Amino acid sequence: MKCEQAQKLIDASVDGELTTPFRGPFESHLKACATCQTELARASRADAISRQLADVSAPDLRARTFDALANLEPSRIGPLKEIMKTTLGIRLGLTTALAAGALAIAFVPRMASANSGRELWAKMAKSAASIHAVHITNVWKSDGKKGQTEIWTDGHSIRMDEADGAIRFSKDGKFYETRRNPDGGQGEAVASAASIDPAIFTLPVQMKMLSAGASEPLDFGTTRLNGVSYRKVGIVGRSENERYTFWIDPNTNLPAKKVDETLRNGQWVEIGYQTFEFLEGLDPALFNVKATLVSDKPSGSGLKVSGGG
Amino acid sequence: MQHNDRDLIERFRKGESAAFDELYERMHLRIYRFGLRLSACREDAEDITVQTFSEAYRARGSFQGKSSLETWLYRIAVHQAHRIGRKKRNERRLDDTVVDEGGQTGFRRIELEQLIASLPDRQRVAFLLVKSEGLSYREAGEVMGRPMGTVQSDVHEASKRLRSAMFSESSVPDTKENYGYEV
């Protein structure tokens, strides 16, 4: 073992984290190398000093914490994941007909003031921007086919599973794209995962994309389902023939659902929807999917992906 | 918090206030301390602590028990620190009240606090989780959502930077008076 490699292991040694394969060669090198011995001694001293940082007393924040909890009204809203299960009745794998039926009951547009729409949108964008961990299920219909993409991000990593079409993700500040695994069938999703720069990816994908088109959000009133009243705000999409309506939870101001519609023969027709679950405690195992970059090109590059997470 | 805490986890997930209280009692000091070191600001540390526990309660149904409650809470704390820190990204400075915390006269504590505050975000999180909070590399990896090797590298880079600054000639000389022994 050379000094360069040994010095990279010095801190792991001090922290008691040196793994077996490296321990023997590291210790052998150390015996024969005065430079690394000196560095190890300095690392040990610095470690002892650093661990003194544990000496801190904390104020009693219990009252403030319970105030914050009271504002959340947990007994009423609960985790959004549970709301999605019990209230909207939309889960992965449910039929399009069931989803469409729920929408038909709930979706009664009532135009209110544009000003109110802007306020709703601003609240939603602010709330969404404050939360990094999100799970988005994106369901769309095209030419009689139904596709589905799922996205998880925790602010550090993003994972996308999809059943059709292309997927994009960012890594090291650049965006990469991959195509559907030709061997994967419907429901046999391609999985990819990558580390991301939080500075670039602070908003959920769809929120970031749509924020540019939110010039005049409209208030579509309220839909009440199972005791929860969802405010609805609609925005024009990438063209005037597309519009998106977000269902906003009144307690959290977070979007629970977004409905995509297109104008056909003068009628707004649903072409897809997204559900949002904002969760702080995403399982790290979600991102344990190996993706091998096979091209250095920042866009249009292919990826070989293995594992399903 | 390991296997013998399954009961606590179950009660917490069901929303029992007594379980939440117990969790708060066990962890609030650690979360506050972590928030304090991350933000270098007492006010932010309080916000991080309050928001971490309220978010934990709100999202309790999503906790699957694959990691420990401890690492899950740290993970939430990291998110909250990022959220709160974003608002003050351009105002980052060391809160003077932090460095005198606890009345410790530990070696070069003020300098160390300043050095840690100057580390890149990811290195600072990894370093504090391991050195201050005593987590293993694996546990820190769970908190950060990163492989152990990345944590090891981040801790090494952070430690190297701190060592370099702490023991450089431009800093306080390495003397017997400073260390308590010859260097």
Short mmCIF file of C-alpha atoms in Angstrom, two decimals:
data_model
loop_
_atom_site.label_atom_id
_atom_site.label_comp_id
_atom_site.label_asym_id
_atom_site.label_seq_id
_atom_site.Cartn_x
_atom_site.Cartn_y
_atom_site.Cartn_z
CA MET A 1 0.00 0.00 0.00
CA LYS A 2 1.25 3.46 -0.90
CA CYS A 3 1.06 6.61 1.23
CA GLU A 4 -1.65 8.16 -0.93
CA GLN A 5 -3.99 5.21 -0.36
CA ALA A 6 -3.06 4.84 3.31
CA GLN A 7 -3.82 8.48 4.04
CA LYS A 8 -7.28 8.09 2.58
CA LEU A 9 -7.87 5.35 5.13
CA ILE A 10 -6.53 7.20 8.14
CA ASP A 11 -9.86 8.70 9.15
CA ALA A 12 -11.67 5.40 8.71
CA SER A 13 -9.05 3.88 10.99
CA VAL A 14 -9.55 6.56 13.62
CA ASP A 15 -13.32 6.11 13.38
CA GLY A 16 -13.03 2.34 13.75
CA GLU A 17 -14.47 1.85 10.30
CA LEU A 18 -11.54 0.25 8.52
CA THR A 19 -12.83 -2.81 6.74
CA THR A 20 -11.05 -6.14 7.00
CA PRO A 21 -9.51 -6.27 3.51
CA PHE A 22 -7.73 -2.97 4.11
CA ARG A 23 -6.75 -3.39 7.74
CA GLY A 24 -3.71 -5.62 7.23
CA PRO A 25 -2.12 -3.67 4.37
CA PHE A 26 -2.85 -0.38 6.16
CA GLU A 27 -1.21 -1.46 9.38
CA SER A 28 1.78 -2.90 7.55
CA HIS A 29 2.28 0.35 5.71
CA LEU A 30 1.91 2.34 8.89
CA LYS A 31 4.68 0.45 10.65
CA ALA A 32 7.10 1.36 7.93
CA CYS A 33 6.01 4.94 7.20
CA ALA A 34 6.85 7.81 9.55
CA THR A 35 4.82 10.30 7.47
CA CYS A 36 1.63 8.32 7.81
CA GLN A 37 2.30 7.70 11.50
CA THR A 38 2.48 11.45 12.00
CA GLU A 39 -0.70 11.99 10.04
CA LEU A 40 -2.48 9.31 12.05
CA ALA A 41 -1.43 11.00 15.28
CA ARG A 42 -2.75 14.33 14.03
CA ALA A 43 -5.98 12.69 12.93
CA SER A 44 -6.42 11.12 16.35
CA ARG A 45 -5.89 14.44 18.08
CA ALA A 46 -8.30 16.22 15.75
CA ASP A 47 -10.83 13.45 16.30
CA ALA A 48 -10.65 13.83 20.06
CA ILE A 49 -11.18 17.55 19.75
CA SER A 50 -14.05 17.15 17.27
CA ARG A 51 -15.92 14.76 19.50
CA GLN A 52 -16.02 17.42 22.20
CA LEU A 53 -18.71 19.01 20.06
CA ALA A 54 -21.16 16.67 21.73
CA ASP A 55 -21.14 18.89 24.82
CA VAL A 56 -24.23 21.00 24.28
CA SER A 57 -27.35 21.66 26.27
CA ALA A 58 -30.73 22.08 24.57
CA PRO A 59 -33.65 24.33 25.45
CA ASP A 60 -37.00 22.69 26.11
CA LEU A 61 -38.82 22.98 22.81
CA ARG A 62 -41.65 20.65 23.70
CA ALA A 63 -44.26 23.39 23.86
CA ARG A 64 -43.23 24.82 20.51
CA THR A 65 -43.21 21.37 18.96
CA PHE A 66 -46.72 20.64 20.13
CA ASP A 67 -47.86 24.05 18.91
CA ALA A 68 -46.48 23.14 15.49
CA LEU A 69 -48.26 19.80 15.65
CA ALA A 70 -51.51 21.47 16.60
CA ASN A 71 -51.22 23.71 13.57
CA LEU A 72 -50.84 20.66 11.39
CA GLU A 73 -54.07 19.20 12.74
CA PRO A 74 -52.68 15.68 12.42
CA SER A 75 -55.88 14.01 13.50
CA ARG A 76 -57.57 15.51 10.52
CA ILE A 77 -55.03 15.47 7.75
CA GLY A 78 -52.66 12.64 8.66
CA PRO A 79 -49.93 11.77 6.22
CA LEU A 80 -50.91 12.55 2.66
CA LYS A 81 -50.14 8.99 1.80
CA GLU A 82 -53.02 7.89 3.95
CA ILE A 83 -55.29 10.50 2.48
CA MET A 84 -54.51 9.18 -0.95
CA LYS A 85 -55.46 5.70 0.14
CA THR A 86 -58.65 6.49 1.94
CA THR A 87 -59.99 9.64 0.41
CA LEU A 88 -59.26 9.72 -3.24
CA GLY A 89 -59.27 5.98 -3.63
CA ILE A 90 -56.58 6.17 -6.25
CA ARG A 91 -53.69 3.77 -5.91
CA LEU A 92 -51.24 2.25 -8.24
CA GLY A 93 -52.79 -0.48 -10.25
CA LEU A 94 -56.37 0.75 -9.98
CA THR A 95 -58.18 0.93 -13.25
CA THR A 96 -58.43 4.03 -15.32
CA ALA A 97 -62.19 3.77 -15.11
CA LEU A 98 -62.13 3.99 -11.34
CA ALA A 99 -59.85 7.01 -11.45
CA ALA A 100 -61.96 8.66 -14.12
CA GLY A 101 -65.09 7.98 -12.11
CA ALA A 102 -63.66 9.62 -9.04
CA LEU A 103 -62.69 12.60 -11.13
CA ALA A 104 -66.09 12.88 -12.74
CA ILE A 105 -67.74 13.09 -9.34
CA ALA A 106 -65.26 15.54 -7.96
CA PHE A 107 -64.56 17.72 -10.92
CA VAL A 108 -67.23 20.39 -11.10
CA PRO A 109 -65.48 23.54 -12.31
CA ARG A 110 -66.64 26.69 -10.62
CA MET A 111 -64.76 29.70 -11.85
CA ALA A 112 -63.80 32.13 -9.13
CA SER A 113 -61.55 35.16 -9.21
CA ALA A 114 -58.17 34.91 -10.87
CA ASN A 115 -56.69 36.76 -7.94
CA SER A 116 -57.75 33.97 -5.60
CA GLY A 117 -56.18 31.49 -7.99
CA ARG A 118 -52.87 33.29 -7.89
CA GLU A 119 -52.94 33.30 -4.10
CA LEU A 120 -53.68 29.60 -4.00
CA TRP A 121 -50.92 28.88 -6.46
CA ALA A 122 -48.42 30.98 -4.52
CA LYS A 123 -49.27 29.15 -1.31
CA MET A 124 -48.96 25.77 -2.98
CA ALA A 125 -45.65 26.60 -4.66
CA LYS A 126 -44.26 27.90 -1.39
CA SER A 127 -45.33 24.81 0.53
CA ALA A 128 -44.06 22.42 -2.14
CA ALA A 129 -40.72 24.22 -2.34
CA SER A 130 -40.16 23.68 1.36
CA ILE A 131 -40.29 19.91 1.09
CA HIS A 132 -37.67 17.87 -0.68
CA ALA A 133 -39.01 14.38 -0.30
CA VAL A 134 -41.78 13.59 -2.69
CA HIS A 135 -43.24 10.60 -4.45
CA ILE A 136 -45.08 11.41 -7.66
CA THR A 137 -47.17 8.91 -9.55
CA ASN A 138 -47.79 10.10 -13.09
CA VAL A 139 -50.50 8.31 -15.09
CA TRP A 140 -51.31 9.28 -18.64
CA LYS A 141 -53.38 8.03 -21.51
CA SER A 142 -52.49 8.34 -25.15
CA ASP A 143 -53.92 6.64 -28.21
CA GLY A 144 -55.83 4.26 -26.03
CA LYS A 145 -52.73 3.26 -24.10
CA LYS A 146 -52.01 3.98 -20.51
CA GLY A 147 -48.57 4.73 -19.15
CA GLN A 148 -47.24 5.31 -15.72
CA THR A 149 -44.12 6.86 -14.27
CA GLU A 150 -43.15 7.00 -10.65
CA ILE A 151 -40.67 9.42 -9.26
CA TRP A 152 -39.10 9.58 -5.83
CA THR A 153 -36.74 12.26 -4.71
CA ASP A 154 -35.39 13.15 -1.32
CA GLY A 155 -33.49 16.24 -2.35
CA HIS A 156 -30.26 14.31 -2.78
CA SER A 157 -31.23 11.48 -5.05
CA ILE A 158 -33.90 10.84 -7.57
CA ARG A 159 -35.35 7.61 -8.77
CA MET A 160 -37.70 7.16 -11.68
CA ASP A 161 -39.55 4.02 -12.61
CA GLU A 162 -41.47 4.05 -15.79
CA ALA A 163 -43.52 1.79 -17.94
CA ASP A 164 -43.22 3.63 -21.21
CA GLY A 165 -41.45 6.51 -22.91
CA ALA A 166 -38.26 8.31 -22.06
CA ILE A 167 -37.00 9.30 -18.67
CA ARG A 168 -34.58 12.02 -17.75
CA PHE A 169 -32.61 12.65 -14.63
CA SER A 170 -29.85 14.94 -13.52
CA LYS A 171 -26.47 13.85 -12.28
CA ASP A 172 -23.54 16.07 -11.39
CA GLY A 173 -25.44 19.08 -12.60
CA LYS A 174 -26.15 17.72 -16.08
CA PHE A 175 -29.25 16.09 -17.41
CA TYR A 176 -29.19 12.63 -18.80
CA GLU A 177 -31.76 10.70 -20.66
CA THR A 178 -32.46 7.09 -21.12
CA ARG A 179 -35.03 5.14 -23.06
CA ARG A 180 -37.35 2.41 -22.09
CA ASN A 181 -35.73 -0.91 -21.54
CA PRO A 182 -36.70 -2.82 -24.70
CA ASP A 183 -36.86 -6.02 -22.67
CA GLY A 184 -39.19 -4.52 -20.08
CA GLY A 185 -42.90 -4.86 -20.58
CA GLN A 186 -45.77 -2.86 -19.21
CA GLY A 187 -45.58 -2.93 -15.46
CA GLU A 188 -42.02 -4.17 -15.63
CA ALA A 189 -40.62 -0.76 -15.03
CA VAL A 190 -37.19 0.41 -15.90
CA ALA A 191 -35.55 1.67 -12.79
CA SER A 192 -32.87 4.26 -12.54
CA ALA A 193 -31.43 6.19 -9.69
CA ALA A 194 -28.87 8.91 -9.43
CA SER A 195 -27.48 11.45 -7.07
CA ILE A 196 -28.56 14.96 -7.77
CA ASP A 197 -27.50 18.42 -6.85
CA PRO A 198 -30.13 19.84 -4.49
CA ALA A 199 -29.36 23.33 -5.76
CA ILE A 200 -30.61 22.26 -9.18
CA PHE A 201 -33.40 19.98 -8.10
CA THR A 202 -35.07 21.65 -5.19
CA LEU A 203 -38.58 21.33 -6.52
CA PRO A 204 -40.45 18.23 -7.58
CA VAL A 205 -40.01 17.77 -11.29
CA GLN A 206 -43.52 18.63 -12.31
CA MET A 207 -43.77 21.63 -10.05
CA LYS A 208 -40.62 23.09 -11.52
CA MET A 209 -41.73 22.43 -15.06
CA LEU A 210 -45.16 23.88 -14.59
CA SER A 211 -44.19 26.94 -12.63
CA ALA A 212 -43.20 28.66 -15.85
CA GLY A 213 -46.71 28.24 -17.20
CA ALA A 214 -48.52 29.50 -14.16
CA SER A 215 -49.09 33.01 -15.46
CA GLU A 216 -52.78 33.19 -14.57
CA PRO A 217 -53.85 30.46 -12.18
CA LEU A 218 -57.63 30.17 -11.89
CA ASP A 219 -59.59 29.23 -8.83
CA PHE A 220 -61.87 26.31 -9.63
CA GLY A 221 -63.49 26.23 -6.23
CA THR A 222 -63.57 23.32 -3.84
CA THR A 223 -64.08 19.61 -4.02
CA ARG A 224 -65.12 17.92 -0.81
CA LEU A 225 -64.32 14.27 -0.39
CA ASN A 226 -64.62 12.25 2.79
CA GLY A 227 -64.51 15.28 5.03
CA VAL A 228 -61.59 16.99 3.33
CA SER A 229 -62.16 20.03 1.14
CA TYR A 230 -59.62 20.32 -1.63
CA ARG A 231 -59.18 23.73 -3.24
CA LYS A 232 -58.57 23.48 -6.95
CA VAL A 233 -56.43 25.80 -9.01
CA GLY A 234 -56.04 25.46 -12.77
CA ILE A 235 -53.28 26.73 -15.01
CA VAL A 236 -52.73 26.75 -18.76
CA GLY A 237 -50.30 24.13 -19.96
CA ARG A 238 -47.58 24.25 -22.56
CA SER A 239 -50.20 25.23 -25.12
CA GLU A 240 -53.62 26.81 -24.76
CA ASN A 241 -55.15 23.44 -25.54
CA GLU A 242 -53.79 21.95 -22.35
CA ARG A 243 -54.63 22.76 -18.78
CA TYR A 244 -53.69 21.33 -15.43
CA THR A 245 -55.75 21.46 -12.27
CA PHE A 246 -54.10 20.99 -8.91
CA TRP A 247 -56.05 19.80 -5.89
CA ILE A 248 -54.67 21.61 -2.88
CA ASP A 249 -54.98 20.31 0.63
CA PRO A 250 -56.42 23.17 2.73
CA ASN A 251 -54.37 22.31 5.78
CA THR A 252 -50.96 21.93 4.23
CA ASN A 253 -51.34 23.93 1.00
CA LEU A 254 -49.62 21.02 -0.71
CA PRO A 255 -50.92 19.54 -3.93
CA ALA A 256 -52.49 16.12 -3.47
CA LYS A 257 -53.32 15.59 -7.10
CA LYS A 258 -53.02 17.17 -10.52
CA VAL A 259 -55.37 16.46 -13.41
CA ASP A 260 -54.16 16.97 -17.00
CA GLU A 261 -56.73 17.86 -19.64
CA THR A 262 -56.65 18.66 -23.35
CA LEU A 263 -59.18 20.48 -25.47
CA ARG A 264 -60.81 18.22 -28.05
CA ASN A 265 -63.79 19.37 -30.11
CA GLY A 266 -64.48 22.12 -27.61
CA GLN A 267 -64.50 19.75 -24.65
CA TRP A 268 -61.89 19.35 -21.96
CA VAL A 269 -60.85 15.70 -21.88
CA GLU A 270 -58.74 14.15 -19.19
CA ILE A 271 -55.49 12.74 -20.53
CA GLY A 272 -53.78 11.89 -17.28
CA TYR A 273 -53.26 12.69 -13.67
CA GLN A 274 -50.60 12.80 -11.03
CA THR A 275 -50.74 12.09 -7.35
CA PHE A 276 -48.32 13.59 -4.87
CA GLU A 277 -47.14 12.21 -1.57
CA PHE A 278 -44.83 14.49 0.36
CA LEU A 279 -42.83 12.34 2.72
CA GLU A 280 -39.78 13.28 4.70
CA GLY A 281 -38.73 9.76 5.57
CA LEU A 282 -38.11 8.11 2.22
CA ASP A 283 -36.46 4.75 2.46
CA PRO A 284 -32.83 5.05 1.27
CA ALA A 285 -33.16 1.59 -0.28
CA LEU A 286 -35.33 3.22 -2.93
CA PHE A 287 -32.21 4.67 -4.43
CA ASN A 288 -30.11 1.54 -4.31
CA VAL A 289 -30.43 0.95 -8.01
CA LYS A 290 -27.30 0.57 -10.05
CA ALA A 291 -27.15 2.69 -13.16
CA THR A 292 -24.08 2.56 -15.37
CA LEU A 293 -23.35 5.57 -17.46
CA VAL A 294 -22.13 4.40 -20.84
CA SER A 295 -21.66 7.77 -22.44
CA ASP A 296 -20.12 11.01 -21.30
CA LYS A 297 -22.51 13.08 -23.36
CA PRO A 298 -24.72 15.28 -21.23
CA SER A 299 -27.87 14.51 -23.17
CA GLY A 300 -29.19 11.71 -25.26
CA SER A 301 -26.86 9.25 -23.62
CA GLY A 302 -27.86 5.72 -22.85
CA LEU A 303 -27.73 3.97 -19.55
CA LYS A 304 -27.49 0.37 -18.63
CA VAL A 305 -29.64 -0.19 -15.64
CA SER A 306 -29.85 -3.14 -13.38
CA GLY A 307 -31.73 -3.93 -10.24
CA GLY A 308 -35.17 -2.89 -9.24
CA GLY A 309 -34.62 -1.33 -5.85
CA MET B 1 -32.75 2.32 19.29
CA GLN B 2 -32.77 -1.18 17.96
CA HIS B 3 -34.98 -4.26 18.12
CA ASN B 4 -36.14 -3.60 21.67
CA ASP B 5 -37.76 -0.40 20.45
CA ARG B 6 -40.25 -2.12 18.20
CA ASP B 7 -42.97 -1.44 20.69
CA LEU B 8 -42.14 2.25 20.70
CA ILE B 9 -42.10 2.30 16.91
CA GLU B 10 -45.48 0.63 16.70
CA ARG B 11 -47.02 2.96 19.23
CA PHE B 12 -45.45 5.95 17.52
CA ARG B 13 -46.83 4.91 14.15
CA LYS B 14 -50.27 4.59 15.67
CA GLY B 15 -50.00 8.17 16.83
CA GLU B 16 -49.87 7.57 20.58
CA SER B 17 -48.90 10.80 22.22
CA ALA B 18 -47.01 8.99 24.99
CA ALA B 19 -44.81 7.30 22.38
CA PHE B 20 -44.14 10.60 20.70
CA ASP B 21 -43.26 12.12 24.06
CA GLU B 22 -40.83 9.29 24.73
CA LEU B 23 -39.22 9.71 21.36
CA TYR B 24 -38.91 13.44 21.94
CA GLU B 25 -37.35 12.86 25.34
CA ARG B 26 -34.78 10.51 23.89
CA MET B 27 -33.82 12.43 20.83
CA HIS B 28 -34.47 16.12 21.18
CA LEU B 29 -31.04 16.97 22.56
CA ARG B 30 -29.32 15.11 19.77
CA ILE B 31 -31.44 16.70 17.07
CA TYR B 32 -30.95 20.15 18.57
CA ARG B 33 -27.20 19.64 18.81
CA PHE B 34 -27.03 18.40 15.24
CA GLY B 35 -29.12 21.35 14.04
CA LEU B 36 -26.92 23.73 15.97
CA ARG B 37 -23.74 22.41 14.38
CA LEU B 38 -25.28 22.34 10.93
CA SER B 39 -26.69 25.83 11.05
CA ALA B 40 -24.22 27.48 13.44
CA CYS B 41 -27.20 29.42 14.72
CA ARG B 42 -29.17 28.80 17.89
CA GLU B 43 -32.43 30.16 16.46
CA ASP B 44 -32.18 27.93 13.39
CA ALA B 45 -31.33 24.95 15.58
CA GLU B 46 -34.55 25.47 17.51
CA ASP B 47 -36.54 25.71 14.28
CA ILE B 48 -34.87 22.59 12.93
CA THR B 49 -35.70 20.69 16.10
CA VAL B 50 -39.33 21.78 16.19
CA GLN B 51 -39.86 21.10 12.51
CA THR B 52 -38.09 17.74 12.65
CA PHE B 53 -40.35 16.41 15.37
CA SER B 54 -43.54 17.85 13.94
CA GLU B 55 -42.69 16.44 10.49
CA ALA B 56 -41.83 13.10 12.04
CA TYR B 57 -45.24 12.97 13.62
CA ARG B 58 -46.96 14.05 10.44
CA ALA B 59 -45.15 11.44 8.35
CA ARG B 60 -45.15 8.69 10.98
CA GLY B 61 -47.26 6.44 8.78
CA SER B 62 -44.54 6.39 6.15
CA PHE B 63 -41.89 5.10 8.55
CA GLN B 64 -41.43 1.47 7.59
CA GLY B 65 -38.88 0.49 10.21
CA LYS B 66 -36.23 -0.44 7.66
CA SER B 67 -33.92 2.04 9.28
CA SER B 68 -33.85 3.04 12.93
CA LEU B 69 -36.04 5.84 14.23
CA GLU B 70 -32.82 7.56 15.11
CA THR B 71 -31.46 7.71 11.57
CA TRP B 72 -34.92 8.56 10.25
CA LEU B 73 -35.08 11.59 12.54
CA TYR B 74 -31.61 12.73 11.52
CA ARG B 75 -32.69 12.38 7.92
CA ILE B 76 -35.66 14.63 8.52
CA ALA B 77 -33.40 17.06 10.37
CA VAL B 78 -31.09 17.27 7.37
CA HIS B 79 -34.07 18.15 5.16
CA GLN B 80 -35.26 20.75 7.59
CA ALA B 81 -31.79 22.24 7.89
CA HIS B 82 -31.57 22.52 4.11
CA ARG B 83 -35.00 24.08 3.96
CA ILE B 84 -34.26 26.62 6.64
CA GLY B 85 -30.70 27.17 5.44
CA ARG B 86 -31.81 27.98 1.91
CA LYS B 87 -33.52 31.06 3.18
CA LYS B 88 -30.32 32.25 4.76
CA ARG B 89 -27.77 30.95 2.32
CA ASN B 90 -26.24 34.35 1.82
CA GLU B 91 -26.32 35.22 5.46
CA ARG B 92 -24.36 32.30 6.83
CA ARG B 93 -22.24 33.39 9.68
CA LEU B 94 -21.36 31.91 12.99
CA ASP B 95 -23.73 32.81 15.76
CA ASP B 96 -21.53 34.17 18.52
CA THR B 97 -23.69 32.53 21.13
CA VAL B 98 -22.90 29.11 19.70
CA VAL B 99 -19.22 29.12 20.30
CA ASP B 100 -19.56 29.82 23.99
CA GLU B 101 -22.13 27.09 24.42
CA GLY B 102 -21.63 24.98 27.49
CA GLY B 103 -18.74 27.00 28.84
CA GLN B 104 -16.27 24.47 27.46
CA THR B 105 -12.72 25.59 27.26
CA GLY B 106 -11.95 22.78 24.88
CA PHE B 107 -8.99 23.14 22.65
CA ARG B 108 -9.57 25.72 19.95
CA ARG B 109 -13.26 25.19 20.09
CA ILE B 110 -14.09 28.52 18.49
CA GLU B 111 -11.78 27.84 15.59
CA LEU B 112 -13.19 24.39 15.16
CA GLU B 113 -16.76 25.71 15.04
CA GLN B 114 -15.74 28.21 12.39
CA LEU B 115 -13.94 25.59 10.37
CA ILE B 116 -16.89 23.24 10.43
CA ALA B 117 -19.25 26.02 9.39
CA SER B 118 -17.04 26.64 6.37
CA LEU B 119 -17.16 23.04 5.11
CA PRO B 120 -19.22 22.19 2.01
CA ASP B 121 -22.74 21.12 3.00
CA ARG B 122 -22.37 17.40 2.32
CA GLN B 123 -19.03 17.11 4.07
CA ARG B 124 -20.36 19.03 7.06
CA VAL B 125 -23.37 16.74 7.38
CA ALA B 126 -21.25 13.58 7.12
CA PHE B 127 -18.62 14.89 9.51
CA LEU B 128 -21.14 15.94 12.17
CA LEU B 129 -23.13 12.73 11.95
CA VAL B 130 -20.01 10.67 12.57
CA LYS B 131 -17.87 12.85 14.81
CA SER B 132 -20.47 14.74 16.80
CA GLU B 133 -23.41 12.33 16.75
CA GLY B 134 -21.41 9.14 16.87
CA LEU B 135 -23.15 7.42 13.99
CA SER B 136 -21.38 4.71 12.03
CA TYR B 137 -20.62 5.28 8.37
CA ARG B 138 -23.48 2.94 7.50
CA GLU B 139 -25.94 4.87 9.65
CA ALA B 140 -24.72 8.20 8.31
CA GLY B 141 -25.20 6.78 4.81
CA GLU B 142 -28.79 5.93 5.68
CA VAL B 143 -29.39 9.44 6.89
CA MET B 144 -27.85 11.02 3.82
CA GLY B 145 -29.19 8.51 1.34
CA ARG B 146 -25.67 7.82 0.15
CA PRO B 147 -23.37 4.78 0.02
CA MET B 148 -20.99 4.12 2.88
CA GLY B 149 -18.02 4.77 0.61
CA THR B 150 -19.28 8.26 -0.11
CA VAL B 151 -19.68 8.95 3.59
CA GLN B 152 -16.17 7.68 4.23
CA SER B 153 -14.84 9.95 1.52
CA ASP B 154 -16.80 12.95 2.82
CA VAL B 155 -15.63 12.40 6.39
CA HIS B 156 -12.07 11.99 5.20
CA GLU B 157 -12.16 15.16 3.10
CA ALA B 158 -13.75 17.15 5.91
CA SER B 159 -11.30 15.81 8.49
CA LYS B 160 -8.35 16.48 6.23
CA ARG B 161 -9.44 20.08 5.74
CA LEU B 162 -9.95 20.57 9.43
CA ARG B 163 -6.60 18.98 10.31
CA SER B 164 -4.86 21.07 7.77
CA ALA B 165 -6.36 24.25 9.22
CA MET B 166 -6.03 23.23 12.84
CA PHE B 167 -2.40 22.22 12.64
CA SER B 168 -1.15 24.65 10.06
CA GLU B 169 1.62 27.06 10.91
CA SER B 170 -0.65 30.02 10.37
CA SER B 171 -2.89 28.77 13.10
CA VAL B 172 -1.98 28.56 16.75
CA PRO B 173 1.39 26.81 16.96
CA ASP B 174 1.47 23.21 18.05
CA THR B 175 2.89 23.53 21.51
CA LYS B 176 2.81 21.62 24.72
CA GLU B 177 0.62 24.36 26.20
CA ASN B 178 -2.02 23.86 23.55
CA TYR B 179 -2.14 20.10 23.54
CA GLY B 180 -1.06 19.22 27.02
CA TYR B 181 1.78 17.18 25.65
CA GLU B 182 4.65 17.48 23.23
CA VAL B 183 3.86 17.42 19.57
#
